[in-house]
Each structure stands twice: as structure tokens, then as C-alpha cells.
Amino acid sequence: MADAVAQRPEAIKAVPVRHPGRWVAAVVVLAIAAAIVYTIAAAIQSDLTAYGSGWAAVGHYVFHRLILQGIVVTLELTILAMVIGIILGVILAVMRISPNPVVSTVSWFYVWFFRGTPVLVQIFFWFNLNLILPHIGIGIPFTSIWWQVSTNTLITPFMAATLGLGLNEAAYMAEIVRAGIISVEHGQTEAAQALGMDRLLVMQRIVLPQAMRVIIPPTGNETISMLKTSSLAFAASVTELFTRQQQIATATYAVLELLIVASIWYLVMTSILTVGQYYLERRFGRGTQRGLPMTPFQRFRRMLVTFHAPPPATQAAPAVLPSEHR
Amino acid sequence: MAGTPMVKAESVHKNFGRLEVLRGIDLEVAPREVMCMIGPSGSGKSTFLRCINHLEKIDAGRLSVDGELVGYRQQGDKLYELHDAEVCRKRSEIGMVFQRFNLFPHMTALENVIEAPLRVKRESRAIAVDRGRRLLERVGLAEKVDAYPNQLSGGQQQRVAIARALAMQPKLMLFDEPTSALDPELVGEVLDVMRGLAEDGMTMVVVTHEMGFAREVGDSLVFMDAGVVVEAGKPKDVLTSPQHERTRTFLSSVL
């Protein structure tokens, strides 16, 4: 038995299984993609605009001042709406699981209403609120303490769009956060309670941090979605990216060219968000996996390496954390 | 028995819906006593332990810890439910160790231990960290302070969980089958820590299947079945000469 270790047979060197089908599929897919891209590219090339060919117009407008200004507004809208959505969503989710029936019913009703009506309708509603409510005020009944402001001053078009998008988003975020809270094992709450922590502390220190792992991927998804949904602010005449390209397109007749310009920017922004989301997930995965998951770059590299190899079995991720156990 | 008992149960009843889990538990745990509770699963021992720590509410009878009623305040002959804040304060004086450890996975061992002293007792960080390190050292994990729970073995996790409970300087420790989720070779290290605690005079109620531990460390042994205490006494007496048929059957099936 002792020399069984010494007599370890040499490592297996076998001819790997070939996968010709993968190469055929790659060629076919590439051919179809090339045909589609070429057709559209050529059509735009032959389109005559004020700047020459269609591509010249795209090149002219892609860094145009008005477009760049529109991008800034789009980003502002997205960030503000998501901030409102996330903060209100967390509050609504915690309210929803509250033992207080009044509080949980309010939350249920909010989600039912704001998830049940189109966001476009909600933006329009805020935008046109001044038609029925010229002034908005608060005061204390039976006293002369009264503060009011003209609705048009308070709810600018930008504000109407932010409110519409943010309040609607809160309803979706509430459900996402609630799913995250439910996903945390009940033993965690019990252990925290047994240490004397109250409901708020348990939520804030123990449950929510762990729920983040479940909350972040769909929230990233929502943010990416919001970046594009913010184009509905068009309805409130907010000059964000979509409205800007629309205005220029109407003036120059370079309709498809400007849609391409807008699409390029939407793609750039969503791509950046996708990468950001990835690193956020790694951050909150702390303590839940033995090793950190691979970065997109590491995965891409592996994909190149394994393209003609058999599908990789669940290969251990590179261990960054010291993983000596037992 | 002189002085107030640490735990006193008088005819404690508990039901989940129509299922009666506890059907009249009477027992006393004196300060510095180690009481072990054994019995088949479903006999109500874990539920009783959870009642002591307000994790479950009792439906009838009286249960008190250190002379104070659990979950209620008595004025005259009327009972008033306790506010959440009072329940939290009482829980903070009782340490509890769970079968499945329930360490906070997003915190290191030290962070697990200092969390409640910092947030519940509002101790200064320096004091909490200092005691946390000493406690982790005491359970033999001085070099694991910065490890996350999933980098620790089950036995190590359970020892961190014990240190976490001790960090609140409890007057009573409850153990709910602390070694049942462990690989056999890891049971010993956890029992050693518990034995040390008992020697230092900690009052402990231990729900366990470790008969050896109950015999050596326990001051008293309670055998529960179907929601009642069938037999109680000195561990050696109960284990070697059980008086009831039900106890004999149970013991012969586990020993």
C-alpha cells in the first residue's frame, strides 16, 4: 500500500472530442449578422443628409452639444428616479412585512396602484396636475398657518417626469426588496433577536445587508431599464436624450441617423451600468461564496480558451479569499 | 434551594394551533446549575427553551427568569403584555446557541461577536473589541477573528456562536441541540467549551442528545416526552436507573 502513492500512473493524455458543429454554427451566425449589418449600413450610407452621407450625419451629431446635454438630463432623470425608487421601495417593503396592519395595508395599496397604472399615464398626471390643482399648500386646520405654492412652480416638467418615474419605480423596487428580505433565512432574525436586537436593528444590520445579494441583480436590471424608460419624459417635454434627438431629427429629416446616435449612447450607458452592477454584486457577495466570482474579463478569457473544449464542469472560481477550512 | 431560581416554570402550556406542544411543564433551574434536557424529537424541549427566551409565547401557566415573568408584567392580579423594547432588554440578558449556529454570514467572527454589545448595549468599540478578542481566544479561535463564517468548520462556527452569546454577559445560557448539526469529530471541541463554561459557574439549560455530556457536566437531567416532563433528577440516577418505562425505552434506543 505504501508504494501505491509512489506508483501513481502518468496523467491521462487523450485526444479531445472535436466539435465541428460549433465552428459551423459560428460561421452561419457571423454570415447572417454581417448581412444584416451590411444592409443597414449601406442604406444609411446612401441616405443624403445636410452633412453628406447618413454616416457623416451620425458622426456630426454623435458628439453634438445638444445631444450631450440630453445625455446629462437622461442621467439626472435616471439617477433621481432610481434614488426615489430605491429609498421608497425599501420603506414600502419594510412596511409591507410590518406586524402593524395599517402600515402593511398602505404599502400593499401603494404597490397595487402604482404598479397597476402605466408609467406614461403617471408622468402625464404629474405634468398636468396644474389643470385641476393650480396651487398646492399645506397648513394646520383651524389656524391661519398656511403655506402654498403654485403647482407650476413646484412641479416643473423635469419634476413631473422624475416623480412619475420614481414613484412608479418604488412600487417595483418594493417587491424586489421584499423578495430579498424573504430570502434571508429566518434563523438569522432569531439569532439577532436572541441577542436583544429590536426589529429595526435586525432589519438594518442583519437582514437587509444579506438581502442585498438578492436585491442587487434585479435593481441593476431596473436601473438599466430606467435609463431607457426615462425617454418617456419626452411626454413631459423634458429635453433628455430621446427628446433631443427627436427635435434634431424633425429639423433635419435625418430621422434614422439620429435614432442611431441615440441608440449608440443608450448602449454605451447601459454597458457601463452592466459593468458597475457586476462589481457591486461581487462586493455584496462577501461571505457568501468561498471565492469571489470571476470578473467579466476573466470569464471572457476563459470563454476563448474553452471555445473548442467540452463544456466546462463547474470549475472552481479563483479563490481570492483564504480558503483553508476544516 | 436558597435564593430565586434562575428559571422557574409552573404548569407551562404552549400550543401551535390545535397541537399542544407543552402540556404543563414544572421545573426549576437554580443559579449556577447546568440542566440538560433530553427526549425524542417533537417532545417540546426546543419549544420550552425558546419560550424562556421570548421567541415563543406561552399560552398558560407561569414562566419566570430570575424572578421576573417572561413576556408579561404582573400588577395586582392582572397580566400586561410587555412592550417590544422590554422583551429585547430581557433577551439581551439571556444567551442562546442554536443547532444551526446562525452566525451572520456577512460579518467576520469578531464582528459577529461585537455586533450586539455595540448596537444593543452601546458599548464603546474598544471595550467590545477587547472582550470579543478575549472570548474568541477562550473558545480557542484567537487566530480566526477575521475569518468569515463560511471559512470556518461547523465546530468553529458553533464556538464563535457561543462567544457571540457570551459577549452580552448573559446571566443564563440556552443551548438548543448545539452539537446536532456537527460532524462527529467536531462535537468534542464544542462540548469542551461548554464544559469550561459550566466550570466557571454559568447557569445553563442544554437541550442535547449527548448523554455523556449530560452525565459528566449536568447537575440535573430532565426527560421530556409529548410535552410533559416524564422524569427529572440527578443525571446519573435518571440515566442508570430510570423510573419510568418511557424513559427506559428512550434511553435504550439512544445509548
XYZ file of C-alpha atoms in Angstrom:
581
model
C 0.000 0.000 0.000
C 2.836 2.348 0.898
C 4.280 2.433 -2.608
C 0.857 2.871 -4.213
C 1.484 6.580 -3.813
C 4.875 6.367 -5.427
C 3.498 4.402 -8.384
C 0.943 6.982 -9.458
C 0.219 6.299 -13.137
C 1.083 9.060 -15.564
C -1.586 11.665 -16.259
C -4.097 10.797 -18.994
C -3.366 12.305 -22.388
C -6.376 11.640 -24.599
C -7.375 13.172 -27.916
C -10.156 15.676 -27.036
C -13.563 15.290 -28.664
C -13.802 17.535 -31.739
C -16.781 19.832 -32.095
C -17.135 20.706 -35.777
C -20.764 21.757 -35.185
C -19.607 24.725 -33.129
C -17.472 26.027 -35.969
C -20.288 25.595 -38.495
C -22.707 27.433 -36.189
C -20.206 30.258 -35.680
C -19.749 30.722 -39.428
C -23.503 30.735 -40.090
C -24.222 33.218 -37.291
C -21.415 35.510 -38.414
C -22.643 35.419 -42.026
C -26.212 36.352 -41.059
C -25.023 39.127 -38.747
C -22.713 40.521 -41.430
C -25.527 40.548 -43.969
C -27.870 42.470 -41.653
C -25.225 44.983 -40.596
C -24.083 45.496 -44.170
C -27.605 46.086 -45.498
C -28.418 48.720 -42.875
C -25.004 50.347 -43.031
C -25.182 50.622 -46.817
C -28.711 52.050 -46.700
C -27.631 54.730 -44.271
C -24.537 55.448 -46.327
C -26.694 56.155 -49.377
C -29.110 58.392 -47.439
C -28.469 62.009 -48.307
C -28.395 64.489 -45.435
C -27.208 68.035 -44.907
C -23.836 66.640 -43.930
C -23.434 64.319 -46.887
C -23.975 60.620 -46.344
C -26.010 59.311 -43.451
C -22.893 58.178 -41.591
C -21.448 61.655 -41.897
C -24.574 62.957 -40.164
C -24.256 60.339 -37.438
C -20.626 61.367 -36.978
C -21.603 65.017 -36.839
C -24.326 64.582 -34.245
C -22.879 61.880 -32.025
C -20.886 64.445 -30.010
C -23.207 67.369 -30.747
C -23.699 69.789 -27.857
C -27.490 69.282 -27.773
C -27.143 65.512 -27.700
C -24.555 65.691 -24.899
C -26.860 67.988 -22.935
C -29.651 65.467 -23.455
C -27.437 62.699 -22.071
C -26.819 64.717 -18.922
C -30.572 65.154 -18.415
C -31.176 61.453 -19.070
C -28.595 60.551 -16.441
C -30.066 63.036 -13.963
C -33.545 61.621 -14.508
C -32.347 58.040 -14.179
C -30.356 58.660 -11.021
C -33.060 60.722 -9.303
C -35.847 58.325 -10.232
C -33.815 55.330 -9.033
C -32.871 57.071 -5.773
C -36.541 57.815 -5.112
C -37.470 54.299 -6.199
C -34.885 52.537 -4.025
C -35.426 54.589 -0.857
C -39.200 54.480 -1.108
C -39.043 50.837 -2.193
C -37.087 49.796 0.903
C -39.505 51.723 3.126
C -42.513 50.149 1.398
C -41.017 46.656 1.646
C -40.324 47.008 5.364
C -43.818 48.462 5.820
C -45.305 45.556 3.938
C -43.947 42.965 6.369
C -44.749 45.072 9.426
C -46.991 43.470 12.056
C -48.979 46.721 12.074
C -51.937 46.033 9.727
C -52.468 49.721 8.866
C -48.873 50.146 7.756
C -48.783 46.957 5.705
C -52.101 47.758 4.019
C -50.864 51.207 2.991
C -47.846 49.575 1.396
C -49.965 46.971 -0.370
C -52.265 49.657 -1.727
C -49.363 51.783 -2.973
C -47.858 48.894 -4.892
C -51.248 47.885 -6.283
C -51.910 51.395 -7.568
C -48.528 52.467 -8.902
C -47.720 49.111 -10.454
C -51.187 48.879 -11.909
C -51.178 52.078 -13.956
C -48.875 52.839 -16.909
C -45.866 54.975 -16.079
C -46.675 57.180 -19.067
C -50.070 57.940 -17.524
C -48.367 58.799 -14.235
C -45.919 61.183 -15.912
C -48.815 62.853 -17.721
C -50.723 63.070 -14.475
C -47.947 64.971 -12.677
C -47.293 67.084 -15.765
C -50.944 68.144 -15.971
C -51.660 68.389 -12.274
C -51.914 72.183 -12.521
C -55.063 71.802 -14.624
C -57.034 70.675 -11.578
C -54.831 71.957 -8.770
C -53.400 75.379 -9.602
C -51.957 75.680 -6.101
C -50.577 73.154 -3.680
C -50.386 74.004 0.007
C -50.227 72.591 3.484
C -51.457 74.106 6.706
C -52.795 73.358 10.130
C -56.613 73.260 10.266
C -58.396 75.991 12.274
C -55.300 78.183 12.305
C -54.001 80.771 9.911
C -50.794 78.827 9.407
C -50.848 78.090 5.716
C -48.150 77.651 3.138
C -48.831 77.290 -0.524
C -47.125 77.399 -3.866
C -48.209 77.473 -7.480
C -48.255 73.959 -8.933
C -46.372 75.148 -11.995
C -43.502 76.382 -9.835
C -43.352 73.227 -7.761
C -43.855 70.674 -10.498
C -41.656 71.630 -13.398
C -41.633 69.282 -16.402
C -38.431 67.737 -15.058
C -40.069 67.275 -11.656
C -43.164 65.724 -13.242
C -41.028 63.197 -15.093
C -38.904 62.452 -12.009
C -41.979 61.922 -9.851
C -43.722 59.796 -12.448
C -40.692 57.581 -12.996
C -39.570 57.477 -9.346
C -42.925 56.772 -7.705
C -43.659 54.080 -10.256
C -40.226 52.554 -9.747
C -40.773 52.471 -5.965
C -43.628 50.019 -6.458
C -41.360 47.626 -8.367
C -38.440 48.143 -6.002
C -40.705 47.386 -3.031
C -41.381 43.934 -4.440
C -37.716 43.362 -5.240
C -36.642 44.363 -1.730
C -39.389 42.254 -0.187
C -38.200 39.226 -2.155
C -34.695 39.924 -0.828
C -35.899 40.150 2.758
C -37.849 36.914 2.467
C -34.795 35.172 1.035
C -32.829 35.650 4.258
C -33.114 32.570 6.431
C -35.379 33.040 9.452
C -32.688 31.726 11.781
C -30.788 34.964 11.160
C -33.649 37.012 12.556
C -33.993 34.692 15.527
C -30.299 34.808 16.317
C -30.355 38.595 16.175
C -33.491 38.789 18.307
C -31.962 36.423 20.841
C -29.122 38.931 21.222
C -31.681 41.570 22.154
C -31.786 43.453 18.840
C -35.089 45.186 18.044
C -36.953 44.900 14.743
C -35.305 47.932 13.196
C -31.782 46.886 14.142
C -32.384 43.350 12.917
C -33.596 44.718 9.597
C -30.839 47.276 9.209
C -27.831 45.303 10.420
C -28.677 41.667 9.733
C -31.457 41.145 7.194
C -31.040 43.951 4.658
C -27.267 43.534 4.199
C -27.864 39.867 3.415
C -30.885 40.635 1.272
C -28.656 42.875 -0.871
C -27.238 39.824 -2.610
C -30.720 39.039 -3.904
C -31.763 42.681 -4.363
C -28.833 43.968 -6.428
C -29.122 41.964 -9.665
C -32.773 42.956 -10.315
C -32.017 46.511 -9.164
C -29.250 46.744 -11.747
C -31.771 45.467 -14.224
C -34.254 48.141 -13.112
C -31.611 50.867 -13.438
C -30.779 49.794 -16.976
C -34.464 49.670 -17.730
C -34.964 53.117 -16.166
C -32.229 54.601 -18.339
C -34.345 53.727 -21.349
C -37.769 54.303 -19.775
C -36.617 57.843 -18.945
C -37.203 58.541 -22.643
C -40.893 58.702 -21.691
C -40.035 62.077 -20.150
C -40.456 63.099 -23.772
C -44.154 63.250 -22.887
C -43.453 66.000 -20.349
C -41.209 67.867 -22.835
C -38.106 67.235 -20.750
C -35.087 67.697 -23.023
C -33.383 64.396 -22.321
C -31.563 62.329 -24.922
C -34.610 60.972 -26.729
C -36.359 64.353 -26.909
C -33.164 65.976 -28.166
C -32.628 63.528 -30.988
C -36.294 63.820 -31.890
C -36.041 67.611 -32.071
C -32.943 67.482 -34.266
C -34.421 64.762 -36.446
C -37.563 66.797 -37.041
C -35.499 69.800 -38.052
C -33.047 67.946 -40.302
C -35.080 64.950 -41.583
C -32.138 62.724 -40.596
C -34.546 60.513 -38.649
C -32.779 57.145 -38.661
C -29.365 58.742 -38.288
C -30.399 60.406 -35.044
C -32.043 57.250 -33.772
C -28.682 55.579 -34.327
C -26.955 58.384 -32.429
C -29.367 57.941 -29.507
C -29.027 54.147 -29.614
C -25.241 54.396 -29.522
C -25.433 56.476 -26.365
C -28.066 54.296 -24.707
C -25.872 51.274 -25.418
C -22.768 52.997 -24.054
C -24.579 53.947 -20.858
C -26.199 50.553 -20.282
C -22.857 48.849 -20.915
C -21.182 50.968 -18.262
C -24.023 50.173 -15.854
C -23.702 46.456 -16.551
C -20.054 46.519 -15.555
C -20.834 48.594 -12.456
C -23.545 46.167 -11.432
C -21.126 43.298 -11.721
C -18.640 44.779 -9.302
C -21.394 45.770 -6.884
C -22.564 42.156 -6.843
C -19.056 40.978 -6.039
C -18.899 43.445 -3.175
C -22.132 42.238 -1.610
C -21.355 38.581 -2.257
C -18.857 38.919 0.587
C -19.015 35.991 2.961
C -21.479 34.058 0.838
C -19.139 32.313 -1.519
C -15.849 30.658 -0.777
C -14.132 32.506 -3.611
C -15.161 35.605 -5.486
C -16.876 35.052 -8.821
C -14.897 35.782 -11.950
C -14.862 39.252 -13.436
C -16.380 39.607 -16.923
C -12.892 39.906 -18.345
C -11.777 36.674 -16.687
C -14.897 34.964 -17.983
C -14.338 36.249 -21.496
C -10.792 34.944 -21.425
C -11.993 31.560 -20.295
C -14.660 31.508 -22.964
C -11.973 31.992 -25.629
C -9.892 29.225 -24.138
C -12.766 26.770 -23.827
C -14.459 27.519 -27.116
C -13.479 24.208 -28.654
C -13.301 22.274 -25.426
C -16.113 20.298 -23.826
C -18.491 22.444 -21.744
C -16.598 23.178 -18.541
C -17.829 21.406 -15.463
C -18.484 23.742 -12.555
C -14.921 24.812 -12.262
C -13.868 26.377 -9.002
C -13.674 30.139 -9.214
C -10.247 31.575 -8.456
C -10.092 31.762 -4.713
C -9.211 35.269 -3.631
C -10.186 34.774 -0.024
C -8.008 32.451 2.024
C -9.972 29.253 1.807
C -8.452 26.905 4.310
C -11.181 25.255 6.199
C -11.671 22.333 8.467
C -32.767 25.680 47.332
C -31.880 29.163 48.532
C -32.483 32.375 46.559
C -34.531 32.996 43.439
C -34.357 30.272 40.859
C -32.870 31.397 37.530
C -35.684 29.697 35.638
C -38.977 28.700 37.163
C -41.743 27.048 35.178
C -45.154 26.340 36.633
C -47.572 24.401 34.522
C -46.319 25.967 31.276
C -48.555 25.252 28.290
C -47.934 26.070 24.655
C -49.873 25.127 21.572
C -49.332 25.740 17.899
C -52.870 25.964 16.631
C -54.577 22.846 17.908
C -51.344 20.991 18.507
C -50.386 21.018 22.179
C -46.610 21.163 22.304
C -46.147 21.816 26.004
C -48.749 20.341 28.346
C -47.794 21.561 31.784
C -44.083 21.886 32.425
C -42.971 22.369 36.017
C -39.294 22.797 36.737
C -36.696 24.989 38.379
C -33.141 25.838 37.440
C -31.025 27.242 40.252
C -28.281 29.800 39.625
C -25.029 28.104 38.528
C -26.944 24.936 37.720
C -26.467 23.063 34.461
C -29.699 21.408 33.424
C -29.740 19.059 30.470
C -32.962 18.204 28.675
C -33.331 15.043 26.673
C -36.215 13.422 24.886
C -37.409 12.303 21.482
C -37.831 14.915 18.766
C -41.179 16.623 18.972
C -41.268 16.242 22.741
C -41.229 20.021 23.200
C -37.758 20.566 24.650
C -36.700 23.086 22.000
C -40.026 24.886 22.251
C -39.614 25.177 26.001
C -36.145 26.618 25.532
C -37.495 29.154 23.043
C -40.231 30.136 25.481
C -37.589 31.021 28.081
C -36.104 33.472 25.579
C -39.416 35.022 24.438
C -39.057 33.523 20.971
C -42.370 31.790 21.638
C -45.224 32.981 23.797
C -46.687 30.625 26.374
C -50.436 30.089 26.442
C -50.972 29.122 30.073
C -49.036 28.766 33.293
C -46.231 30.915 34.618
C -42.646 31.121 33.413
C -40.124 33.388 35.047
C -36.431 34.100 34.630
C -34.507 35.422 37.602
C -37.738 36.233 39.401
C -39.302 38.182 36.510
C -42.168 36.848 34.416
C -41.383 36.054 30.801
C -43.362 38.157 28.337
C -45.662 39.760 30.897
C -45.690 42.160 33.793
C -47.927 41.459 36.726
C -49.768 44.240 38.519
C -52.213 43.105 41.130
C -53.761 40.021 39.614
C -53.676 41.378 36.092
C -51.109 40.498 33.439
C -49.859 43.107 30.988
C -48.044 42.174 27.804
C -44.523 43.525 27.621
C -43.502 46.104 25.059
C -41.050 45.067 22.368
C -38.333 47.182 23.951
C -38.699 45.375 27.273
C -38.702 41.985 25.563
C -35.483 42.971 23.762
C -33.860 44.043 27.009
C -34.747 40.730 28.660
C -33.495 38.744 25.707
C -30.213 40.609 25.846
C -29.621 39.102 29.296
C -30.070 35.543 28.049
C -27.607 33.941 25.677
C -28.825 31.448 23.124
C -26.942 28.992 20.946
C -28.740 27.373 18.035
C -28.465 23.998 16.407
C -27.635 25.590 13.067
C -25.239 28.214 14.519
C -26.984 31.115 12.736
C -23.829 33.186 12.554
C -24.205 36.355 10.500
C -22.520 35.342 7.232
C -21.688 38.882 6.131
C -19.611 39.577 9.230
C -16.280 38.201 10.393
C -16.065 36.156 13.574
C -15.089 39.224 15.601
C -17.808 41.360 14.012
C -20.354 38.676 14.889
C -19.220 38.774 18.491
C -19.135 42.570 18.938
C -22.322 43.379 16.995
C -24.791 43.136 19.890
C -22.552 44.753 22.532
C -22.044 47.690 20.151
C -25.616 48.098 18.921
C -27.721 46.811 21.788
C -25.640 47.700 24.840
C -23.989 50.667 23.097
C -20.605 49.768 24.476
C -17.567 51.609 23.198
C -15.825 49.907 20.323
C -12.570 49.494 22.225
C -14.237 47.664 25.093
C -16.360 45.472 22.828
C -13.416 44.527 20.612
C -11.243 43.811 23.609
C -13.805 41.492 25.169
C -14.609 39.985 21.773
C -10.990 39.019 21.220
C -10.698 37.539 24.688
C -13.877 35.499 24.183
C -12.719 34.183 20.825
C -9.437 33.265 22.459
C -11.327 31.497 25.227
C -13.189 29.321 22.718
C -9.868 28.588 21.023
C -10.285 30.742 17.930
C -7.798 33.547 18.569
C -6.385 33.237 15.061
C -9.811 33.193 13.373
C -11.041 36.645 14.414
C -11.084 37.930 10.831
C -12.485 34.787 9.211
C -15.980 34.803 7.732
C -18.324 32.034 8.927
C -18.135 30.119 5.644
C -14.381 29.848 6.079
C -14.884 28.032 9.371
C -15.797 24.435 10.127
C -19.096 23.687 11.847
C -17.378 23.238 15.197
C -15.556 26.529 14.824
C -18.763 28.292 13.817
C -20.566 26.956 16.855
C -17.740 28.133 19.097
C -17.992 31.613 17.565
C -21.743 31.455 18.225
C -21.056 30.670 21.881
C -18.600 33.570 22.096
C -21.209 35.813 20.461
C -23.775 34.887 23.118
C -21.242 35.327 25.932
C -20.300 38.797 24.679
C -23.583 40.097 26.083
C -22.505 38.809 29.529
C -25.714 36.831 29.978
C -26.920 35.509 33.291
C -28.305 32.405 31.626
C -27.241 30.422 28.567
C -29.623 28.321 26.498
C -28.261 25.668 24.164
C -30.617 24.212 21.561
C -29.006 20.965 20.405
C -25.668 22.723 19.905
C -23.872 19.677 18.523
C -26.611 18.018 16.480
C -25.580 19.638 13.193
C -21.908 18.802 13.610
C -19.756 16.062 12.151
C -18.977 13.564 14.931
C -15.305 14.511 15.154
C -16.206 18.180 15.759
C -18.634 17.560 18.627
C -15.887 17.318 21.235
C -14.460 20.818 20.718
C -17.874 22.406 21.280
C -18.631 20.292 24.344
C -15.227 21.224 25.782
C -16.104 24.909 25.549
C -19.463 24.234 27.209
C -17.792 22.215 29.954
C -15.472 25.155 30.628
C -18.464 27.469 30.889
C -20.153 25.161 33.378
C -16.986 25.033 35.488
C -16.956 28.836 35.573
C -20.402 28.759 37.136
C -22.611 29.749 34.195
C -26.258 28.802 34.549
C -27.096 26.656 31.539
C -30.087 24.878 30.074
C -28.913 22.437 27.435
C -31.155 20.531 25.072
C -28.930 17.730 23.878
C -28.550 14.178 22.694
C -25.061 13.918 24.199
C -25.677 11.578 27.132
C -22.006 11.588 28.083
C -22.041 15.363 28.439
C -25.293 15.253 30.415
C -23.830 12.704 32.810
C -20.478 14.426 33.370
C -21.375 18.116 33.279
C -25.085 18.277 34.087
C -26.291 18.922 37.609
C -29.750 17.752 36.692
C -31.368 15.901 33.844
C -34.899 16.223 32.553
C -36.503 13.688 30.285
C -39.391 15.106 28.277
C -41.907 13.329 26.126
C -45.101 14.529 24.436
C -44.984 17.936 26.071
C -44.518 16.869 29.684
C -41.588 16.205 31.991
C -41.628 12.460 32.429
C -38.700 12.207 34.763
C -36.176 14.536 36.362
C -33.317 14.103 38.750
C -29.572 13.662 39.024
C -28.203 12.709 35.606
C -26.615 9.542 36.923
C -29.870 8.372 38.532
C -32.021 9.082 35.509
C -29.539 7.517 33.107
C -28.718 4.415 35.116
C -31.960 3.665 36.911
C -34.855 5.358 35.121
C -38.131 5.059 36.984
C -40.476 5.244 34.025
C -40.982 2.787 31.246
C -40.978 5.602 28.648
C -37.567 6.823 29.851
C -36.181 3.306 29.731
C -37.362 2.806 26.166
C -35.885 6.117 25.051
C -32.559 5.549 26.736
C -32.202 2.044 25.394
C -32.763 3.393 21.887
C -30.100 6.092 22.118
C -27.409 4.543 24.318
